[in-house]
PDB file of C-alpha atoms in Angstrom:
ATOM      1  CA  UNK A 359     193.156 178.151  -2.164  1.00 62.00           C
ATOM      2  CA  UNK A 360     191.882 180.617  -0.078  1.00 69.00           C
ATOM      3  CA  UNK A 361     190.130 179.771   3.084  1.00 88.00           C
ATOM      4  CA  UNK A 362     186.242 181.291   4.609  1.00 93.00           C
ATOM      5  CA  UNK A 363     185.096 179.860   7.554  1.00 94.00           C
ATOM      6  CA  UNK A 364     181.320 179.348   8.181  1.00 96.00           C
ATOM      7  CA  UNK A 365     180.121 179.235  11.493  1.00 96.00           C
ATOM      8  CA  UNK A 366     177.418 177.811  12.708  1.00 97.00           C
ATOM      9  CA  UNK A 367     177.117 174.883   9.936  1.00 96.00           C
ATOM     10  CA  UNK A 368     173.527 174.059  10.931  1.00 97.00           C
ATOM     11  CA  UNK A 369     170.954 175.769  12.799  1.00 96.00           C
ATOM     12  CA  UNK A 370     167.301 175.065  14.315  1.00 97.00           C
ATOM     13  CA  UNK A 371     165.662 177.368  16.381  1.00 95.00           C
ATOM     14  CA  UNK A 372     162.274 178.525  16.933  1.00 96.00           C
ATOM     15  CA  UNK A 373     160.008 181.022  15.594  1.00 97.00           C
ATOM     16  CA  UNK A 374     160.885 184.534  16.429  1.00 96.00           C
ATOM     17  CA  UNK A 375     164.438 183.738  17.389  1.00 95.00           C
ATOM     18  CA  UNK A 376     167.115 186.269  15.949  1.00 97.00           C
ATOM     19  CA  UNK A 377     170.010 183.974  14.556  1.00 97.00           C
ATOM     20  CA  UNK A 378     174.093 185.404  13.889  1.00 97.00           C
ATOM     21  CA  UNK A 379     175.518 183.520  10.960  1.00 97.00           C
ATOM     22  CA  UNK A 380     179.271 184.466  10.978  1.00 96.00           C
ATOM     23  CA  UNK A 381     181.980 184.431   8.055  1.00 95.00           C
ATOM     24  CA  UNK A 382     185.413 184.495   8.766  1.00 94.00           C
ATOM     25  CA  UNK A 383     188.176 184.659   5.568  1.00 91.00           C
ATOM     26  CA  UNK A 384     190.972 182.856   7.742  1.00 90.00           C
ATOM     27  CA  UNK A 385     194.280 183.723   5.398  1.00 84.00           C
ATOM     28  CA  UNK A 386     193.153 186.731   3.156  1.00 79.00           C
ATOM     29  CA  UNK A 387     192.074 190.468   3.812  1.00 82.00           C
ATOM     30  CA  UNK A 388     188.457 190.299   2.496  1.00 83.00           C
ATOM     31  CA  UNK A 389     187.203 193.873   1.613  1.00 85.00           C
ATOM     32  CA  UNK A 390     183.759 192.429  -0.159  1.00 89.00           C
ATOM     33  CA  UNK A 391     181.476 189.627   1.082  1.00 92.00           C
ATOM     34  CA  UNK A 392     178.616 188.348  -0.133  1.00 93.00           C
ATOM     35  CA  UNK A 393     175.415 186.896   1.303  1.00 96.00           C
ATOM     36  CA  UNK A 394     173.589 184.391  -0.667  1.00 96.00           C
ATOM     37  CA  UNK A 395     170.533 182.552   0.125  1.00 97.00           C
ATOM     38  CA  UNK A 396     169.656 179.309  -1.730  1.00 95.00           C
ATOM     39  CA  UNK A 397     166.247 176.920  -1.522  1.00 94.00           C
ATOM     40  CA  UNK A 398     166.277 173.617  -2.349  1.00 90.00           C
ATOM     41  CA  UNK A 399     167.095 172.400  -6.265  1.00 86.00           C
ATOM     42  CA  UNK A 400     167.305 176.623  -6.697  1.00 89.00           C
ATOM     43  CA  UNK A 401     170.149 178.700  -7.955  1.00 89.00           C
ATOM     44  CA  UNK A 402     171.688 180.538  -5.815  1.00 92.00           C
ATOM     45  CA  UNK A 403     170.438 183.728  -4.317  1.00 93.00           C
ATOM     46  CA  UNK A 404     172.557 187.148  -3.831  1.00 94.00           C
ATOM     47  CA  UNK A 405     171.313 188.738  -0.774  1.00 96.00           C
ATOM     48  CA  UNK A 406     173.685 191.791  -0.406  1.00 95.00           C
ATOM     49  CA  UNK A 407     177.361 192.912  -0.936  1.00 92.00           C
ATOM     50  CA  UNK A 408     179.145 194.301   2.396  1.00 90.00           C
ATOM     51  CA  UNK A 409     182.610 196.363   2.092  1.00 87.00           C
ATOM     52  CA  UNK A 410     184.773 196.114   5.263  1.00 83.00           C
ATOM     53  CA  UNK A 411     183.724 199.837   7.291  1.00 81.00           C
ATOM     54  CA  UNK A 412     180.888 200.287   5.106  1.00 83.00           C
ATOM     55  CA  UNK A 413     176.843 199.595   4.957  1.00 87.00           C
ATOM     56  CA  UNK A 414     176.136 196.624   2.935  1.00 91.00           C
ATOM     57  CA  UNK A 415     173.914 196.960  -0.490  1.00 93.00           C
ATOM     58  CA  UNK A 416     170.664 194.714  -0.477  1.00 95.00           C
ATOM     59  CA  UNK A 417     169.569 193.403  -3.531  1.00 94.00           C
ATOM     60  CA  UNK A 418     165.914 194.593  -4.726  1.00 94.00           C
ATOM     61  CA  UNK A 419     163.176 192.443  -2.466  1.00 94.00           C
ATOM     62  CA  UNK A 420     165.921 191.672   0.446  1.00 96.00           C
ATOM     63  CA  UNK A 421     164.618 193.218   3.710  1.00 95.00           C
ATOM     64  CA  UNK A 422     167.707 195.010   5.396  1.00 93.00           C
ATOM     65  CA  UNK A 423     165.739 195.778   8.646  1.00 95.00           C
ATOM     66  CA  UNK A 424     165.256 191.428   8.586  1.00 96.00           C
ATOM     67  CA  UNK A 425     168.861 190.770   7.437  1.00 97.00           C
ATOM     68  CA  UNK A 426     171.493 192.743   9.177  1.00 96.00           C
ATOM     69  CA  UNK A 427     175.129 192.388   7.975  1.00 94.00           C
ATOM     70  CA  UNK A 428     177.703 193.607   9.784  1.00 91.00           C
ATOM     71  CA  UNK A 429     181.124 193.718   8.392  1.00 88.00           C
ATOM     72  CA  UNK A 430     183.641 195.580  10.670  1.00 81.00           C
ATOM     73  CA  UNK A 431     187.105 194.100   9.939  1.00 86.00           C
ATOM     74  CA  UNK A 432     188.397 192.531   7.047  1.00 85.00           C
ATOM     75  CA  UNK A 433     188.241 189.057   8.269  1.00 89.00           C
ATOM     76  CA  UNK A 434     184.888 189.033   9.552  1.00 92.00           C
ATOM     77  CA  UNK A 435     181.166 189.483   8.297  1.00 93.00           C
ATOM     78  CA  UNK A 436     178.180 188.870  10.183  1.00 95.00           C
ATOM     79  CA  UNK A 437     174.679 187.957   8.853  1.00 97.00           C
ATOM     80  CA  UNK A 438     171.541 188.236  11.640  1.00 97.00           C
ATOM     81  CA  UNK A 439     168.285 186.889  10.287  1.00 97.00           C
ATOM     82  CA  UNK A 440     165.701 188.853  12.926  1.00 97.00           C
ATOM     83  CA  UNK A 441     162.739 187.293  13.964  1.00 96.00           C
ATOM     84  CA  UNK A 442     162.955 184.107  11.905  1.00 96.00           C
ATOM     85  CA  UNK A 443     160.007 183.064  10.708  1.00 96.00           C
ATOM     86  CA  UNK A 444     159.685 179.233   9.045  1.00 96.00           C
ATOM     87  CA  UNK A 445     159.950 180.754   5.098  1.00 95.00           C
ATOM     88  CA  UNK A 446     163.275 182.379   6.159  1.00 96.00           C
ATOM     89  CA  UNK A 447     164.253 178.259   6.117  1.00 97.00           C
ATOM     90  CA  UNK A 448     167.136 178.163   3.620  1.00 97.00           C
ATOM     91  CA  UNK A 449     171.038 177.591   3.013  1.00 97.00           C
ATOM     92  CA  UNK A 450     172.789 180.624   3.703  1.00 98.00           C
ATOM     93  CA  UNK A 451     176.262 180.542   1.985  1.00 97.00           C
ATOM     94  CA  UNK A 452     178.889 183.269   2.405  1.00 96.00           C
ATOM     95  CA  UNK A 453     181.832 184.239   0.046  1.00 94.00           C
ATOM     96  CA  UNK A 454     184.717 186.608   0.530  1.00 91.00           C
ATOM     97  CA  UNK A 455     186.609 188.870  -2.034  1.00 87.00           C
ATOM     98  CA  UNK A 456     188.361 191.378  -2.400  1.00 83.00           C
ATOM     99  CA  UNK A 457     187.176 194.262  -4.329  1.00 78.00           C
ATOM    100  CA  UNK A 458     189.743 195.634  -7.476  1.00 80.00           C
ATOM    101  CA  UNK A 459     191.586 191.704  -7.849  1.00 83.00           C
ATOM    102  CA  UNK A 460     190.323 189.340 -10.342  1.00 84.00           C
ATOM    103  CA  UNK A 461     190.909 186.645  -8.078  1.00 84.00           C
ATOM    104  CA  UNK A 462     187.360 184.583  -7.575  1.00 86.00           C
ATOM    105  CA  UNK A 463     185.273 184.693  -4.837  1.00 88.00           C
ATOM    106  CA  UNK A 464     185.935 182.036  -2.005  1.00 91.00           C
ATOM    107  CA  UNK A 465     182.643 180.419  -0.493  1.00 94.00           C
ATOM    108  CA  UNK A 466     182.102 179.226   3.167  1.00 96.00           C
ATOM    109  CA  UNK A 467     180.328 175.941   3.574  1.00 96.00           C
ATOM    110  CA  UNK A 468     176.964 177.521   4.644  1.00 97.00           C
ATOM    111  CA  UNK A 469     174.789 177.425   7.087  1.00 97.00           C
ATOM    112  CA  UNK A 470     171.014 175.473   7.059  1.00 97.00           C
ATOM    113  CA  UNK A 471     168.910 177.291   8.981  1.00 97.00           C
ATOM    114  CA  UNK A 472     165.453 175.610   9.775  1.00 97.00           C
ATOM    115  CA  UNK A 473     162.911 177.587  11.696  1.00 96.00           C
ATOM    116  CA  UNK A 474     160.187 175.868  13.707  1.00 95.00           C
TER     117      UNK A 474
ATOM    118  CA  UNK B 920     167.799 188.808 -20.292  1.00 75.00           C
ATOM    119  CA  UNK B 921     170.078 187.262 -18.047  1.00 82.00           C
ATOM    120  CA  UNK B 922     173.466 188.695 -17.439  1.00 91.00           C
ATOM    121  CA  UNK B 923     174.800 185.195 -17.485  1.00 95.00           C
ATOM    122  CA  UNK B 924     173.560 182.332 -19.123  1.00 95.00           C
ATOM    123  CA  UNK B 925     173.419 178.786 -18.996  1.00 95.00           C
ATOM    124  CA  UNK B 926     172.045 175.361 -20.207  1.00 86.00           C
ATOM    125  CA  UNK B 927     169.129 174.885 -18.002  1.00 77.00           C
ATOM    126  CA  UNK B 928     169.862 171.257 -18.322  1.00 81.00           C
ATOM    127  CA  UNK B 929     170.108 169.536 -16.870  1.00 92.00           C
ATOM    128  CA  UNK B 930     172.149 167.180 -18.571  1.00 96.00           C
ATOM    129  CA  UNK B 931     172.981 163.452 -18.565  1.00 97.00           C
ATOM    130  CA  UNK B 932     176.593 161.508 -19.867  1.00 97.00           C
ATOM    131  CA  UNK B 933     177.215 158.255 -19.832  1.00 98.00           C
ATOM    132  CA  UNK B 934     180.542 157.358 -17.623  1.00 98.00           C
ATOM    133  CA  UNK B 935     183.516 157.819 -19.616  1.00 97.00           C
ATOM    134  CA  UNK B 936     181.892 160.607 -22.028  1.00 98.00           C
ATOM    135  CA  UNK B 937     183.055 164.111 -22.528  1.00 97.00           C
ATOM    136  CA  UNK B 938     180.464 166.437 -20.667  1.00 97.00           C
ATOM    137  CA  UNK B 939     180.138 169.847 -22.281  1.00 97.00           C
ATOM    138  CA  UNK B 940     178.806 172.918 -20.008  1.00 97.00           C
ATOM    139  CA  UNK B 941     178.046 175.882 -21.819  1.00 97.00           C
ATOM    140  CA  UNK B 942     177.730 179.677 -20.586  1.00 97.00           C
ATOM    141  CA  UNK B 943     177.617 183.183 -22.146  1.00 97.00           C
ATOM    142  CA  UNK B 944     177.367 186.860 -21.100  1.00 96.00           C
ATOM    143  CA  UNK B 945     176.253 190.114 -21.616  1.00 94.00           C
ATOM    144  CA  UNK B 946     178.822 192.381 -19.748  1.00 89.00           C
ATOM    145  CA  UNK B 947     182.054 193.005 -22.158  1.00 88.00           C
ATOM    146  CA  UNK B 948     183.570 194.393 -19.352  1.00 86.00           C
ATOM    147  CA  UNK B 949     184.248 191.371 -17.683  1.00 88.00           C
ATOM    148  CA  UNK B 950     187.471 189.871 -17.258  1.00 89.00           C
ATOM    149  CA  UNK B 951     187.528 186.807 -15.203  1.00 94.00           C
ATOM    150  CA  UNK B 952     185.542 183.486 -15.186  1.00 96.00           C
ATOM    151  CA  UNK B 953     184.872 181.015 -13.241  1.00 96.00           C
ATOM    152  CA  UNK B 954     183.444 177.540 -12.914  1.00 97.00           C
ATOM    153  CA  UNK B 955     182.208 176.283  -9.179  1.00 96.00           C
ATOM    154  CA  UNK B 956     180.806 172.600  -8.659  1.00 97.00           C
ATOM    155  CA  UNK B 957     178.279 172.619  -6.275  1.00 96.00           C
ATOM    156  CA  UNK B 958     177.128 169.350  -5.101  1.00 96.00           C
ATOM    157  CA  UNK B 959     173.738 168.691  -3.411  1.00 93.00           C
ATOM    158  CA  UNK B 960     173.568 170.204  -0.269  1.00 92.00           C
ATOM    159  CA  UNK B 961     176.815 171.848  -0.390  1.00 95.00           C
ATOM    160  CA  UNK B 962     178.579 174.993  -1.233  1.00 95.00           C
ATOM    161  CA  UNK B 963     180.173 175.930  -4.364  1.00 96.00           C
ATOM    162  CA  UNK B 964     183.839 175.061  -4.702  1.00 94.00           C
ATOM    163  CA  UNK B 965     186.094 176.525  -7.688  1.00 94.00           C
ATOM    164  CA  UNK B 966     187.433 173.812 -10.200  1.00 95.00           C
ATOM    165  CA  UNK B 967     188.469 176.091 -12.737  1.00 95.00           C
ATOM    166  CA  UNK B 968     189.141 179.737 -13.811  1.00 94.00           C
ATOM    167  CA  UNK B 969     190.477 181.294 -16.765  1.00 96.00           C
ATOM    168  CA  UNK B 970     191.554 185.184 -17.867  1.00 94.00           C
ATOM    169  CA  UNK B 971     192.366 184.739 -21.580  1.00 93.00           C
ATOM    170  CA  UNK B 972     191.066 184.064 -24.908  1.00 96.00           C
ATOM    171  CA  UNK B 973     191.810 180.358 -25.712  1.00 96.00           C
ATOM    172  CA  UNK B 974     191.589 176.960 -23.893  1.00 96.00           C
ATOM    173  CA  UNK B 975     193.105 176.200 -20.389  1.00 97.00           C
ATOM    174  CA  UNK B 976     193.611 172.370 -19.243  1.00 97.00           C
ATOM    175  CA  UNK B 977     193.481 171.091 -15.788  1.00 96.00           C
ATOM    176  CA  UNK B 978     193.241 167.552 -15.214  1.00 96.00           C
ATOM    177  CA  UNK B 979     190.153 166.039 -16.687  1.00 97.00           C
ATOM    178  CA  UNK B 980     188.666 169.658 -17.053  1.00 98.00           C
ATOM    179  CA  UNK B 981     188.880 172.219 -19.977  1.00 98.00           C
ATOM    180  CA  UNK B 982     187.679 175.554 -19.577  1.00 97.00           C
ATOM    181  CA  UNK B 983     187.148 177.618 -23.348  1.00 97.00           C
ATOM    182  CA  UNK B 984     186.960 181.469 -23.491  1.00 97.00           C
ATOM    183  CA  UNK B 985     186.037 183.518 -26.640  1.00 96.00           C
ATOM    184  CA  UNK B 986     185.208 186.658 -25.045  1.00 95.00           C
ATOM    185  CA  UNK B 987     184.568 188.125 -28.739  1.00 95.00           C
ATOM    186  CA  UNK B 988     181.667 185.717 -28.671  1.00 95.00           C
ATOM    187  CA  UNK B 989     180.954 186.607 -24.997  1.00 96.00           C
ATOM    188  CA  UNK B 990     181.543 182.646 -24.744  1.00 96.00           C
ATOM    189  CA  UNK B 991     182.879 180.366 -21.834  1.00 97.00           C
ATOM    190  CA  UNK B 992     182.638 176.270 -21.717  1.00 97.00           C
ATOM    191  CA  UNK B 993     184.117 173.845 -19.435  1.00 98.00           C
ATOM    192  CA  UNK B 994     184.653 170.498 -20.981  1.00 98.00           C
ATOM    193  CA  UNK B 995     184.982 167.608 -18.359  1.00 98.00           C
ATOM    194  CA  UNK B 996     186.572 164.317 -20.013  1.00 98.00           C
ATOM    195  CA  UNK B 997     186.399 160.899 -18.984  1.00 98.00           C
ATOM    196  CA  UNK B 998     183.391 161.953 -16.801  1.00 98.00           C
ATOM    197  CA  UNK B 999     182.390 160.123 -13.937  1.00 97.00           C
ATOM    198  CA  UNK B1000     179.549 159.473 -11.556  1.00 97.00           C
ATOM    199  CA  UNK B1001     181.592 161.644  -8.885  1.00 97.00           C
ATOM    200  CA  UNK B1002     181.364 164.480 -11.260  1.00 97.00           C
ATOM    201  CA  UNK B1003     177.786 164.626 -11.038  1.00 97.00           C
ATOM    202  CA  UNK B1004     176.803 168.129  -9.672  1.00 97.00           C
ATOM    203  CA  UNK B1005     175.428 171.276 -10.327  1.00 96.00           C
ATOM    204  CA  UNK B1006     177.808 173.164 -12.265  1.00 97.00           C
ATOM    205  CA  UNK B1007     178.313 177.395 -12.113  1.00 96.00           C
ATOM    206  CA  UNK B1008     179.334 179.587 -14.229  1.00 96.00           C
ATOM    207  CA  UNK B1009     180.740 182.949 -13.053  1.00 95.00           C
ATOM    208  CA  UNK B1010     181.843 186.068 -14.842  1.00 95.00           C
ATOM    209  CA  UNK B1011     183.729 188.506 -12.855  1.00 90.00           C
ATOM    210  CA  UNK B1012     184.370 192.692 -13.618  1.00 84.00           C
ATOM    211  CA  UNK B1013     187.167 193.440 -11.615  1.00 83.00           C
ATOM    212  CA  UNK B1014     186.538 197.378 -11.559  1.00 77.00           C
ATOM    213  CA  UNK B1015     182.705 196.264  -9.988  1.00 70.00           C
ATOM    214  CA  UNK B1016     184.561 193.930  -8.237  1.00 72.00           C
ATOM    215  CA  UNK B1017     181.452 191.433  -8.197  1.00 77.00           C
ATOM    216  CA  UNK B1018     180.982 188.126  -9.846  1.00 87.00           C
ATOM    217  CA  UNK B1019     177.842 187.142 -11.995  1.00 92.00           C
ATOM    218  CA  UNK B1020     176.735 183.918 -11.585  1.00 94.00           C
ATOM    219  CA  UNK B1021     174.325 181.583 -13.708  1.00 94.00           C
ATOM    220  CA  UNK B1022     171.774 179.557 -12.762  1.00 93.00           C
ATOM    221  CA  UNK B1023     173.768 176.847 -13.189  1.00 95.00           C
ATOM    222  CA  UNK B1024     173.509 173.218 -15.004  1.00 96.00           C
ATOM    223  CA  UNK B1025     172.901 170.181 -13.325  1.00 96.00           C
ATOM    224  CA  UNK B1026     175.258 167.657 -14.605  1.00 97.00           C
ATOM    225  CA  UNK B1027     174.351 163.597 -14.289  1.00 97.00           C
ATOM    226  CA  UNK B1028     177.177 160.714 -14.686  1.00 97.00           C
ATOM    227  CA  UNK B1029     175.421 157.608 -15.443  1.00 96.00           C
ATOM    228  CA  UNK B1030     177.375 154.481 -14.066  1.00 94.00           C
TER     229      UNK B1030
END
């Protein structure tokens, strides 16, 4: 199956720190990712969609001035969480597609971010 | 309502049982579905997918579609304690190009 790397795996930082979670689809063209954000023993989150060359769409109650996604090229997306505060503390899992197939999405192995 | 549905669970087989997961959905514009396992702690990993009406058998697993009914089941045979996860449903419109995913149902294999 496809393959999305996930990079870094786990992160702690302190309070206030900006933190770059990247997502890398190693052996496909990914023109759609997806941001998700899951809490412990919760379902999983979507954050917002990004299309390679386009601005992502946030989902209602996601701050896009807080979450920046960046996806320039169709192998990479970037996710910054600005200014972490402690109750940004979650698993944040990317997945690739590619928009117009009905192939599924492909998840990376996420990233735990605690902030101190 | 939610767009996609499924047991809340969670739910609790004895080893060697049949486990049955359950999902429907609203959009009838949808023509892909998925199942992910998602263990603790992890990220969700695709076991199954299926396009068409009917059943489709891999392994142990057996995903069902009736998309008349709006209806998709995976059906996990001979279930064992390594099967115990959280369990996703997802429904995908490939015009949208966007997948829907449940809640999920959090499946226990009891030795």
């Amino acid at each position: 199956g496809a393959v999305v790397s996930q990079h870094p795996s786990w992160v702690i930082c302190k309070s206030g720190t900006s933190v770059k979670i990247e997502c890398r689809s190693l052996d496909f063209q990914a023109t759609t990712m997806f941001w998700y954000r899951q809490f412990p023993k919760q379902s999983l989150m979507l954050m917002a969609t990004s299309n390679e060359g386009s601005k992502a769409t946030y989902e209602q109650g996601v701050e896009k001035d807080k979450f920046l996604i960046n996806h320039a090229s169709l192998t990479l997306s970037t996710l910054t969480v600005t200014s972490a505060h402690p109750e940004d503390s979650s698993f944040y899992i990317c997945s690739a597609g590619r928009q117009g197939s009905n192939q599924p999405q492909h998840f990376g192995d996420g990233t735990r971010l605690s902030i101190l | 309502q939610k767009e996609v549905e499924q047991n809340s669970g969670p739910l609790s087989v004895p080893e060697g049982a049949i486990a049955s997961l359950n999902c429907t959905y609203s959009d009838r514009g949808s023509q892909s579905f998925f199942w992910y396992r998602q263990y603790s702690g992890k990220s969700p990993e695709l076991i199954m997918f299926i396009y068409s009406n009917g059943d489709k058998e891999d392994g142990r697993f057996t995903a069902q579609l009736n998309k008349a009914s709006q209806y998709v089941s995976l059906l996990i045979r001979d279930s064992q304690p390594s099967d115990s996860a959280t369990y996703l449903c997802a429904v995908h419109n490939t015009n949208a190009g966007k997948s829907t995913f449940g809640d999920g149902t959090t499946l226990t294999v009891k030795p």
